[in-house]
């Protein structure tokens, strides 16, 4: 490995970056099947189910962890990528994570950290000056160090003089009685040293700290920071659970693992965090300080003349220090708040919106009289700028199931993000006013979820999809409704949407769910334009739509659909529904199975064999469509028994079920049917069918929850064991 030491650190870092990227789901077109975990060869062209389109995350992590054991150079290159993405699953691992990233440092350790950072900064500055022909050697390095120390000990320096004193000259104290350190925050120490190096550079070699050498911009390397918080880009609680720990109700209420204080402390050590995912199992920790740490980063850091509500000079200084620290942090790109309904979160979000977006006094109680409230507002108005606070960096927002947030809080909160591309408002109190305001904003959506939104009207959805520029580029759309909360869209509204909405007329849709909408034969065959890119289609809870009409639409308008949902759809399948006015079942289980195969699977999935009269050569043309997965209701699946031929039933962990062609899938970049029994993909599908629902949460098709953190949208998925996707299946 001695030769490996000759490689530049940038090359090793790039190699590790590619290893990490190999474990991420592809951003382009990929397979819709669950990720196969096993030795199936290297990832290949997209889309592909076997070999998979990407390595599994455990393989990528194991590779990086082994590279850390090669030597120090590889350790420094691989370590950032091991910390790049954190998924909190167990309470004890969460406590260990907090201690590793935010563990308190005593004064002696702080002194050592400052000394190492100054020494590293001096050598880095010397290396940069050598690139432009300046002197080098130990004497030059000593002078650099003395100049940096002199700059740090200036009257306006932010590092206390005692931290610049070598530890050996100070009296040691027993660790057991050591008081809590009063040293400044790590971010402040690092920035002070960096600023000192820049000042010295400007005085001795102007413009050297970042210089152009041979048409290349050279930067001084990062200063040494022993904590790994700066590497974290992705923090996810989607799989966090405390179930099975044998804790009493009292323990769960009084001794929580994920508390607001711990989350806030952790977020302060993650300056480069860009994706955050929460869940209903820890939403009690989403307090106002946590929301401030998440959203008030970068440009919205609070340095916009906001009125302070602190009391006393010390509180004011702390608030200004927080604003200064957040200004150096990266803005969030994605935040997923799916299912967060706790009173703590609802109260914190309301206060955040009132304070930072609506400019209202969030601290006034109901007992305050009107004169006192007006007085506070008048004093605050002197500090408030006319333009509202916005968050231009956030592109993906998930609010699915956030039912406790009132519309007067939800509307301004969503409108504060002018750069959204992915928005999930399913099962929320979204109103027509929000859609109207969103249509006139700068938002340009690619993925939109409005499932089970009971306060929306059909006309508001129609106007937004047809006339709003924000909806012109939508590629993934779900208007899902069921028997409990059907869609409010009428037949006339749906006619106008299908015929005039840009997302339909452009033919760019890849995911569409119109479940419970009044879809008719005329709308599908006569009105709808071709949708050549559509891969997943939801047509559940449409009881009067015939299977023959669906088959004709798929064959003529959407031949590339692979996944189709038909739960409680068509009189041919729903044998438990009585006929109109006669009160008798519409068909038996055998008739439903026969209708499914003869009217849908046969015409769409089986190629028509042909032969020539002269050579007797059998010509096998491709099937008319790519249909291979059909979601059906539980009674219909029960009537299908063990399936027919290669078509078998695969159930999810959450109660949904699909009728799947187990001998069909993406192999390489080609969709192949009639795979042999020993083919790995068919073996995996047969194994899922034999499991009878005893599978992980990543098994399924046609997700109802948008994947937010990676930006994969409604078609996104990761393997159920290590993925960030929660499919929220409903039986």
XYZ file of C-alpha atoms in Angstrom:
731
model
C 0.000 0.000 0.000
C 2.981 2.303 -0.056
C 2.177 3.267 -3.612
C -1.289 4.335 -2.492
C 0.284 7.110 -0.435
C 1.383 8.793 -3.644
C -2.176 9.428 -4.793
C -3.488 12.943 -4.156
C -6.252 13.236 -1.531
C -8.641 14.668 -4.129
C -8.432 11.440 -6.152
C -9.119 9.242 -3.115
C -12.023 11.475 -2.127
C -13.517 11.216 -5.626
C -13.223 7.417 -5.589
C -15.089 7.280 -2.277
C -17.696 9.668 -3.650
C -18.407 7.288 -6.530
C -18.661 4.366 -4.118
C -21.235 6.258 -2.049
C -23.190 7.310 -5.150
C -23.335 3.672 -6.293
C -25.628 2.936 -3.338
C -28.130 5.709 -4.114
C -31.303 5.180 -6.138
C -30.908 6.535 -9.673
C -32.470 9.901 -10.395
C -33.360 8.910 -13.957
C -35.781 6.222 -15.131
C -35.414 3.110 -13.018
C -37.163 -0.167 -12.359
C -40.410 -0.089 -10.404
C -39.631 -3.375 -8.638
C -38.296 -3.738 -5.078
C -34.530 -3.569 -4.919
C -32.921 -7.015 -5.050
C -30.322 -7.578 -2.329
C -27.767 -10.214 -3.245
C -24.935 -11.095 -5.575
C -26.557 -10.428 -8.947
C -23.699 -8.714 -10.742
C -22.719 -5.098 -11.120
C -25.424 -2.434 -11.595
C -26.241 -2.001 -15.247
C -28.111 0.279 -17.643
C -31.467 1.775 -16.639
C -34.119 0.676 -16.113
C -33.088 -2.610 -14.585
C -34.457 -4.986 -11.961
C -31.810 -7.663 -12.322
C -29.005 -6.783 -11.965
C -30.324 -3.886 -9.857
C -29.802 -0.320 -11.016
C -27.704 0.488 -7.935
C -25.798 -1.264 -5.184
C -27.610 -1.786 -1.924
C -26.632 0.686 0.763
C -25.078 -1.977 3.054
C -22.649 -2.926 0.276
C -21.618 0.687 -0.267
C -21.193 1.302 3.466
C -19.193 -1.878 3.955
C -16.880 -0.891 1.109
C -16.291 2.552 2.590
C -15.733 1.188 6.086
C -13.107 -1.235 4.790
C -11.325 1.549 2.941
C -11.029 3.375 6.259
C -8.814 0.518 7.472
C -6.281 0.784 4.636
C -4.324 3.799 5.851
C -4.842 7.319 7.131
C -5.220 8.810 3.645
C -8.045 6.448 2.767
C -9.595 7.038 6.196
C -9.737 10.781 5.614
C -11.244 10.229 2.159
C -13.909 7.677 3.151
C -14.969 9.054 6.539
C -17.042 11.984 5.192
C -19.132 9.637 3.042
C -19.847 7.279 5.919
C -21.366 10.243 7.779
C -23.073 11.699 4.724
C -26.440 10.055 5.397
C -27.790 9.184 8.853
C -30.954 7.158 9.440
C -32.038 6.925 13.062
C -33.730 3.608 13.825
C -33.190 2.636 17.472
C -33.224 4.794 20.628
C -29.816 3.651 21.859
C -28.160 4.329 18.519
C -29.758 7.792 18.594
C -28.214 8.542 21.992
C -24.832 7.318 20.774
C -25.153 9.503 17.682
C -25.905 12.596 19.742
C -22.947 11.908 22.018
C -20.584 11.351 19.079
C -21.505 14.570 17.286
C -22.284 16.918 20.164
C -20.191 15.453 22.989
C -19.025 18.226 25.288
C -15.373 19.154 25.274
C -13.530 20.333 28.358
C -11.149 23.280 28.249
C -8.027 21.140 27.842
C -9.457 19.390 24.799
C -10.561 22.740 23.407
C -7.013 24.065 23.790
C -5.609 21.044 21.968
C -8.185 21.434 19.186
C -7.305 25.106 18.751
C -3.583 24.315 18.724
C -4.010 21.605 16.074
C -6.197 23.856 13.969
C -3.730 26.738 14.096
C -0.871 24.433 13.172
C -2.853 22.946 10.288
C -3.856 26.415 9.115
C -0.261 27.578 9.170
C 0.910 24.623 7.061
C -2.015 25.048 4.683
C -1.317 28.743 4.242
C 2.377 28.017 3.731
C 1.513 25.426 1.081
C -0.629 27.935 -0.773
C 2.077 30.599 -0.633
C 4.659 28.123 -1.925
C 2.509 27.557 -5.009
C 3.137 31.116 -6.100
C 6.858 31.074 -5.384
C 7.100 32.322 -1.785
C 9.665 31.063 0.711
C 9.232 27.762 2.510
C 10.721 25.872 5.427
C 10.294 25.528 9.182
C 11.170 29.165 9.796
C 8.444 30.300 7.413
C 5.918 27.974 9.078
C 6.830 29.361 12.509
C 6.314 32.904 11.260
C 2.923 31.968 9.822
C 1.884 30.476 13.163
C 3.048 33.545 15.106
C 1.168 35.844 12.733
C -2.038 33.826 13.104
C -1.723 33.825 16.901
C -1.105 37.559 16.886
C -4.244 38.078 14.831
C -6.287 35.852 17.152
C -5.089 37.679 20.297
C -6.161 41.070 18.992
C -8.658 43.039 21.138
C -11.545 42.072 18.873
C -10.658 38.369 18.809
C -13.480 35.915 19.550
C -11.291 33.191 21.127
C -10.459 33.631 24.831
C -6.707 34.004 25.533
C -6.740 30.988 27.864
C -7.597 28.731 24.906
C -4.467 29.911 23.123
C -2.275 28.834 26.068
C -0.492 25.495 25.701
C -2.076 22.857 27.961
C 1.261 21.931 29.553
C 1.601 25.370 31.210
C -1.773 25.136 32.915
C -2.668 23.339 36.099
C -4.558 20.120 35.338
C -7.748 19.413 37.195
C -9.459 16.105 37.952
C -11.952 15.176 35.274
C -14.578 14.217 37.820
C -14.818 17.749 39.258
C -14.218 19.708 36.070
C -16.802 22.397 35.504
C -18.681 22.782 32.265
C -16.601 24.435 29.564
C -17.309 28.063 28.791
C -15.431 27.948 25.502
C -17.061 29.423 22.404
C -18.837 27.135 19.981
C -16.722 25.024 17.632
C -18.058 26.806 14.564
C -16.945 30.139 16.003
C -13.435 28.899 16.778
C -12.988 27.449 13.291
C -14.278 30.569 11.595
C -12.065 32.807 13.762
C -8.975 30.826 12.790
C -10.004 30.870 9.136
C -10.535 34.636 9.260
C -7.181 35.101 10.966
C -5.423 33.140 8.227
C -7.176 35.227 5.599
C -6.130 38.475 7.317
C -2.511 37.369 7.517
C -2.624 36.287 3.881
C -4.007 39.643 2.808
C -1.189 41.457 4.621
C 1.675 39.281 3.368
C 0.510 37.710 0.107
C -2.698 39.439 -1.061
C -5.052 37.062 -2.824
C -3.144 33.898 -1.922
C -5.810 32.247 0.286
C -7.637 31.403 -2.911
C -5.370 31.789 -5.966
C -5.334 31.025 -9.688
C -2.418 28.791 -10.581
C -2.081 27.582 -14.163
C -5.734 28.465 -14.802
C -6.759 26.480 -11.688
C -8.306 28.002 -8.576
C -6.466 26.620 -5.550
C -8.035 26.786 -2.082
C -6.447 26.287 1.301
C -7.625 22.920 2.700
C -10.310 22.822 5.386
C -9.240 23.358 8.958
C -9.159 20.369 11.270
C -12.425 19.669 13.098
C -12.515 16.414 15.087
C -16.311 16.223 15.153
C -18.087 14.566 12.161
C -21.134 16.842 12.161
C -19.904 18.863 9.200
C -20.086 15.748 6.982
C -23.795 15.055 7.572
C -26.095 16.023 4.686
C -29.074 13.757 5.330
C -30.832 13.078 8.668
C -33.847 10.774 8.615
C -36.172 9.511 11.376
C -38.614 7.707 9.065
C -37.718 4.306 10.501
C -37.344 5.344 14.141
C -39.401 3.155 16.505
C -39.549 2.554 20.260
C -41.986 -0.360 19.989
C -40.819 -3.546 21.702
C -38.647 -1.917 24.371
C -41.040 -2.876 27.198
C -41.429 0.682 28.394
C -44.426 1.724 30.432
C -46.748 4.521 29.421
C -45.234 6.703 32.120
C -41.710 6.067 30.812
C -42.776 6.953 27.294
C -44.248 10.244 28.498
C -41.531 11.336 30.931
C -38.323 9.727 29.620
C -38.276 10.340 25.895
C -35.240 9.479 23.828
C -35.721 12.016 21.032
C -36.287 15.318 22.799
C -36.369 18.825 21.437
C -33.204 19.757 23.321
C -31.244 16.847 21.865
C -32.452 17.461 18.328
C -31.688 21.171 18.600
C -28.200 20.487 19.970
C -27.525 18.022 17.168
C -28.756 20.368 14.426
C -26.409 23.083 15.649
C -23.504 20.776 14.802
C -24.779 20.001 11.263
C -23.979 23.107 9.188
C -24.194 21.266 5.864
C -27.506 19.451 6.437
C -29.759 19.669 3.364
C -32.387 16.916 3.947
C -34.399 16.183 7.102
C -37.122 13.583 7.606
C -39.399 13.328 10.649
C -42.086 10.862 11.687
C -45.025 10.651 14.065
C -42.886 8.630 16.490
C -40.715 11.653 17.312
C -42.828 14.679 16.346
C -43.003 15.686 20.009
C -39.392 16.854 19.620
C -40.224 19.311 16.823
C -40.335 22.388 19.035
C -39.972 25.987 17.923
C -36.169 26.077 18.472
C -35.878 22.930 16.328
C -37.926 24.477 13.517
C -35.758 27.590 13.744
C -32.615 25.487 13.416
C -34.059 23.658 10.415
C -35.540 26.515 8.417
C -33.686 29.683 9.430
C -30.462 28.689 7.692
C -28.476 30.510 5.058
C -30.246 33.533 3.601
C -33.336 33.235 5.888
C -31.047 33.151 8.950
C -32.824 36.048 10.611
C -30.504 38.845 9.580
C -33.387 40.662 7.901
C -34.307 43.110 10.606
C -36.513 40.749 12.579
C -37.680 42.079 15.956
C -36.105 40.250 18.856
C -38.310 38.964 21.643
C -35.434 38.323 24.011
C -35.258 39.829 27.456
C -31.926 41.272 28.562
C -28.558 41.791 26.900
C -27.406 38.207 27.426
C -30.443 36.808 25.640
C -29.996 39.320 22.836
C -26.348 38.298 22.407
C -27.293 34.611 22.290
C -29.947 35.260 19.676
C -27.542 37.276 17.539
C -24.931 34.535 17.879
C -27.467 31.948 16.686
C -28.301 34.117 13.690
C -24.626 34.552 12.888
C -24.028 30.805 13.119
C -27.048 29.914 10.973
C -25.943 32.366 8.311
C -22.944 30.101 7.629
C -25.131 26.984 7.315
C -26.548 25.561 4.111
C -30.253 25.905 3.467
C -32.417 22.803 3.530
C -33.307 21.358 0.152
C -35.853 18.784 1.375
C -37.927 18.347 4.523
C -40.418 15.542 5.140
C -42.910 16.052 7.981
C -45.219 13.162 7.116
C -47.612 12.231 9.917
C -46.425 14.872 12.389
C -49.541 15.758 14.399
C -48.369 16.198 18.013
C -49.505 19.224 19.990
C -45.882 20.327 20.391
C -45.316 20.385 16.637
C -48.649 22.051 15.856
C -48.014 24.783 18.407
C -44.416 25.287 17.251
C -45.349 25.534 13.567
C -48.137 27.998 14.310
C -45.775 30.157 16.336
C -43.096 29.927 13.642
C -45.508 31.056 10.926
C -46.911 33.884 13.046
C -43.485 35.127 14.074
C -41.413 34.798 10.907
C -43.900 34.765 8.025
C -47.031 36.637 9.108
C -45.165 39.035 11.431
C -47.698 38.553 14.207
C -47.005 38.521 17.927
C -46.788 34.834 18.732
C -46.428 35.506 22.449
C -49.697 37.364 23.021
C -52.232 35.362 24.981
C -55.976 35.482 24.903
C -56.075 37.556 28.103
C -54.118 40.451 26.555
C -56.267 43.373 25.589
C -56.287 44.856 22.112
C -54.338 47.969 23.070
C -51.368 45.962 24.343
C -51.305 43.827 21.197
C -51.460 46.887 18.960
C -48.641 48.473 20.946
C -46.429 45.438 20.471
C -47.195 45.266 16.760
C -46.392 48.944 16.309
C -43.036 48.532 18.050
C -42.231 45.446 16.001
C -43.193 47.082 12.714
C -40.160 49.318 12.875
C -37.905 46.280 12.440
C -39.867 44.362 9.858
C -39.041 44.732 6.219
C -41.814 44.962 3.691
C -40.964 41.759 1.839
C -42.093 38.524 3.524
C -39.632 35.916 4.698
C -39.150 33.165 2.110
C -37.046 30.040 1.862
C -35.732 29.896 -1.713
C -33.453 26.915 -1.110
C -36.148 24.378 -0.209
C -37.309 22.370 -3.234
C -39.150 19.367 -1.762
C -41.793 19.525 0.973
C -43.714 16.566 2.407
C -46.749 17.283 4.599
C -48.722 14.086 4.065
C -51.138 13.359 6.911
C -50.420 16.594 8.797
C -54.105 16.882 9.647
C -53.799 19.004 12.793
C -52.394 22.071 11.042
C -55.157 24.596 10.391
C -55.498 26.092 6.926
C -54.628 29.617 8.105
C -51.240 28.232 9.202
C -50.738 25.761 6.371
C -51.353 28.269 3.566
C -48.660 30.867 4.426
C -46.232 28.109 5.364
C -46.437 26.429 1.948
C -46.374 29.755 0.094
C -43.112 30.675 1.825
C -41.242 28.211 -0.416
C -41.005 29.763 -3.908
C -38.766 27.072 -5.444
C -40.773 23.908 -4.803
C -40.600 21.063 -7.304
C -42.099 18.276 -5.120
C -45.120 18.924 -2.899
C -47.151 16.350 -0.960
C -50.326 17.775 0.618
C -52.258 14.513 0.842
C -54.702 14.220 3.759
C -54.191 17.808 4.927
C -56.479 20.801 5.364
C -55.383 22.399 2.123
C -57.997 24.825 0.765
C -58.828 26.231 -2.682
C -57.244 29.527 -1.599
C -53.862 27.816 -1.268
C -54.084 26.329 -4.769
C -55.068 29.715 -6.181
C -52.134 31.457 -4.507
C -49.771 28.648 -5.446
C -50.800 28.961 -9.085
C -49.673 32.576 -9.200
C -46.330 31.954 -7.491
C -42.898 31.160 -8.899
C -43.274 27.478 -8.003
C -42.775 24.992 -10.863
C -43.929 21.576 -9.702
C -42.746 18.252 -11.095
C -44.538 16.057 -8.553
C -47.836 16.892 -6.794
C -49.924 14.821 -4.369
C -53.465 15.944 -3.474
C -54.874 12.642 -2.254
C -57.831 12.652 0.136
C -57.962 16.429 0.548
C -61.522 16.861 1.756
C -61.525 20.680 1.740
C -60.631 21.047 -1.915
C -63.273 21.535 -4.593
C -63.335 20.089 -8.062
C -63.246 23.542 -9.637
C -60.169 24.576 -7.636
C -58.249 21.473 -8.734
C -59.411 22.008 -12.329
C -58.377 25.671 -12.403
C -54.989 24.910 -10.887
C -54.108 22.081 -13.270
C -55.475 23.825 -16.383
C -54.455 27.465 -15.885
C -51.676 27.683 -13.282
C -48.103 27.974 -14.612
C -46.975 26.131 -11.474
C -48.701 22.956 -12.733
C -47.584 23.085 -16.366
C -44.545 20.820 -15.866
C -46.067 18.180 -13.597
C -44.836 14.666 -14.361
C -46.274 12.848 -11.335
C -49.819 13.565 -10.181
C -52.033 11.819 -7.660
C -55.646 12.806 -7.018
C -56.285 9.574 -5.160
C -59.553 9.089 -3.337
C -61.302 6.060 -1.880
C -64.737 5.083 -0.686
C -64.338 7.036 2.566
C -62.863 10.224 1.083
C -63.673 10.273 -2.648
C -62.256 12.902 -4.947
C -64.365 16.088 -5.308
C -63.819 16.217 -9.085
C -66.968 16.035 -11.215
C -67.262 14.588 -14.707
C -67.154 18.051 -16.323
C -64.113 19.026 -14.242
C -62.321 15.831 -15.210
C -63.198 16.341 -18.870
C -61.604 19.780 -18.838
C -58.556 18.578 -16.911
C -57.835 15.689 -19.280
C -58.426 17.719 -22.428
C -56.753 21.022 -21.467
C -54.299 20.573 -18.579
C -50.700 20.943 -19.863
C -49.514 17.963 -17.823
C -51.974 15.755 -19.773
C -51.596 17.309 -23.219
C -47.791 17.309 -23.103
C -47.625 13.550 -22.669
C -44.935 13.860 -19.980
C -46.824 12.140 -17.164
C -45.033 9.117 -15.692
C -47.272 8.555 -12.645
C -51.026 9.217 -12.494
C -53.676 8.266 -9.955
C -57.328 9.091 -10.656
C -58.818 6.663 -8.157
C -62.495 7.382 -7.296
C -62.694 10.006 -10.066
C -65.677 9.766 -12.481
C -63.601 8.257 -15.296
C -65.694 7.100 -18.266
C -65.070 5.303 -21.525
C -65.390 8.541 -23.501
C -62.800 10.335 -21.363
C -60.245 7.553 -21.713
C -60.634 6.701 -25.373
C -61.948 9.871 -27.045
C -60.767 12.818 -24.905
C -57.450 11.757 -23.419
C -54.365 12.318 -25.565
C -51.599 9.702 -25.770
C -49.474 9.297 -22.629
C -46.396 7.486 -23.947
C -44.293 7.989 -20.796
C -46.902 6.809 -18.282
C -45.583 3.862 -16.226
C -47.876 3.648 -13.186
C -51.649 4.280 -13.359
C -54.232 4.274 -10.567
C -57.878 3.611 -11.497
C -59.247 2.193 -8.243
C -62.748 2.739 -6.826
C -64.383 3.348 -10.219
C -67.109 0.685 -10.107
C -68.718 1.277 -13.516
C -65.578 1.324 -15.665
C -65.424 -1.782 -17.892
C -62.282 -3.878 -18.229
C -62.555 -3.745 -22.018
C -62.446 0.048 -21.999
C -59.383 0.038 -19.744
C -57.645 -2.467 -22.029
C -58.389 -0.383 -25.112
C -57.036 2.762 -23.438
C -53.799 1.045 -22.425
C -53.290 -0.453 -25.854
C -53.932 2.750 -27.825
C -52.996 5.619 -25.468
C -50.635 4.308 -22.745
C -48.827 1.153 -23.912
C -45.892 1.647 -21.517
C -47.927 1.333 -18.316
C -46.374 -1.372 -16.151
C -48.430 -1.025 -12.952
C -52.234 -0.687 -12.851
C -54.473 -0.434 -9.766
C -58.055 -1.736 -10.045
C -59.194 -2.000 -6.419
C -63.034 -2.108 -6.386
C -63.110 -1.147 -10.069
C -65.218 -2.658 -12.856
C -68.396 -4.728 -12.461
C -66.454 -7.685 -13.869
C -64.158 -7.851 -10.828
C -66.133 -6.606 -7.851
C -68.236 -9.681 -7.228
C -69.484 -8.412 -3.856
C -71.303 -5.434 -5.381
C -74.941 -5.926 -6.182
C -76.276 -4.968 -9.558
C -78.252 -1.773 -9.892
C -81.857 -2.394 -8.906
C -81.676 -6.179 -8.871
C -79.858 -6.952 -5.633
C -77.896 -9.942 -6.915
C -74.112 -10.465 -7.163
C -72.553 -9.395 -10.422
C -70.470 -12.493 -10.807
C -68.740 -15.323 -9.076
C -65.058 -15.638 -8.202
C -64.480 -17.844 -11.229
C -66.136 -15.322 -13.521
C -63.981 -12.512 -12.103
C -60.808 -14.510 -12.703
C -61.933 -15.410 -16.204
C -62.798 -11.799 -17.019
C -59.435 -10.549 -15.715
C -57.451 -12.953 -17.882
C -59.602 -12.842 -20.991
C -60.314 -9.105 -21.166
C -57.178 -7.578 -19.662
C -54.184 -9.875 -19.259
C -54.666 -11.836 -22.468
C -55.106 -8.900 -24.879
C -52.392 -6.765 -23.248
C -49.693 -9.117 -21.983
C -49.663 -12.141 -24.296
C -48.079 -11.720 -27.741
C -49.968 -12.883 -30.821
C -47.979 -15.710 -32.379
C -47.655 -15.738 -36.152
C -45.936 -17.968 -38.662
C -45.008 -17.679 -42.321
C -46.393 -20.208 -44.818
C -43.113 -20.693 -46.715
C -40.482 -21.099 -43.987
C -42.808 -22.097 -41.150
C -40.730 -19.773 -38.964
C -42.538 -18.717 -35.824
C -42.504 -14.946 -35.364
C -43.119 -13.726 -31.823
C -43.925 -10.024 -31.813
C -43.719 -8.097 -28.537
C -46.890 -7.873 -26.424
C -49.109 -4.838 -27.088
C -48.271 -3.272 -23.697
C -45.822 -3.529 -20.806
C -48.478 -4.309 -18.180
C -47.140 -6.760 -15.585
C -48.526 -5.713 -12.167
C -52.227 -5.279 -11.292
C -53.404 -4.224 -7.841
C -56.743 -5.772 -6.844
C -59.004 -5.832 -3.803
C -58.604 -8.544 -1.173
C -61.823 -10.421 -2.157
C -60.772 -10.445 -5.801
C -57.294 -11.727 -4.929
C -58.836 -14.423 -2.761
C -60.930 -15.575 -5.709
C -57.806 -15.874 -7.862
C -56.409 -18.580 -5.584
C -52.839 -19.524 -6.473
C -52.953 -17.594 -9.733
C -52.583 -18.843 -13.274
C -49.327 -19.638 -15.039
C -46.631 -17.149 -14.163
C -49.138 -14.722 -12.620
C -49.042 -14.919 -8.826
C -50.274 -12.883 -5.852
C -47.767 -10.770 -3.888
C -48.957 -9.104 -0.691
C -47.401 -6.186 1.132
C -46.793 -5.787 4.827
C -49.606 -3.240 5.047
C -52.445 -5.264 3.539
C -52.315 -4.339 -0.138
C -51.982 -7.022 -2.785
C -50.944 -7.287 -6.448
C -51.394 -9.812 -9.231
C -47.873 -9.998 -10.695
C -46.327 -11.660 -13.719
C -43.371 -13.168 -11.876
C -41.669 -14.127 -15.161
C -41.529 -10.538 -16.402
C -39.130 -7.755 -15.472
C -36.379 -5.400 -16.517
C -33.224 -7.364 -17.242
C -30.479 -4.973 -18.191
C -32.268 -2.235 -20.113
C -34.888 -4.510 -21.683
C -38.291 -5.623 -20.411
C -38.353 -9.399 -20.834
C -41.224 -11.846 -20.423
C -41.225 -15.619 -19.959
C -38.071 -15.675 -17.874
C -36.910 -19.214 -16.998
C -37.721 -20.560 -13.548
C -34.080 -20.419 -12.449
C -33.665 -16.762 -13.372
C -32.756 -14.732 -10.230
C -35.507 -12.172 -10.797
C -38.209 -14.818 -11.129
C -36.834 -16.659 -8.107
C -37.052 -13.458 -6.075
C -40.633 -12.762 -7.192
C -41.693 -16.327 -6.391
C -40.144 -15.949 -2.970
C -42.190 -12.788 -2.336
C -45.349 -14.587 -3.444
C -44.628 -17.500 -1.113
C -44.088 -15.097 1.825
C -47.840 -14.262 1.877
C -47.299 -10.734 3.176
C -44.437 -11.510 5.567
C -42.125 -9.088 3.783
C -40.345 -5.835 4.571
C -41.956 -2.427 4.136
C -40.250 -1.781 0.807
C -42.174 -4.461 -1.108
C -44.943 -3.031 -3.260
C -45.857 -1.026 -6.333
C -47.639 2.252 -7.032
C -46.643 4.067 -3.841
C -49.131 6.493 -2.322
C -46.502 8.457 -0.427
C -44.107 10.753 -2.217
C -40.404 10.144 -1.701
C -39.114 13.546 -0.588
C -35.589 13.313 0.777
C -33.878 11.940 -2.351
C -36.198 13.654 -4.830
C -37.448 10.453 -6.470
C -41.104 11.500 -6.193
C -44.006 9.061 -6.526
C -41.869 6.508 -8.364
C -39.124 6.575 -5.738
C -38.181 3.603 -3.646
C -35.257 2.104 -1.812
C -34.828 -1.350 -0.392
C -37.139 -1.870 2.513
C -34.333 -2.647 4.950
C -32.322 0.500 4.398
C -34.639 2.752 2.417
C -36.167 6.083 3.358
C -39.471 5.328 1.649
C -42.559 4.585 3.737
C -45.229 3.387 1.383
C -48.201 3.879 3.740
C -50.102 0.942 2.308
C -53.817 0.808 2.975
C -55.839 -2.332 2.725
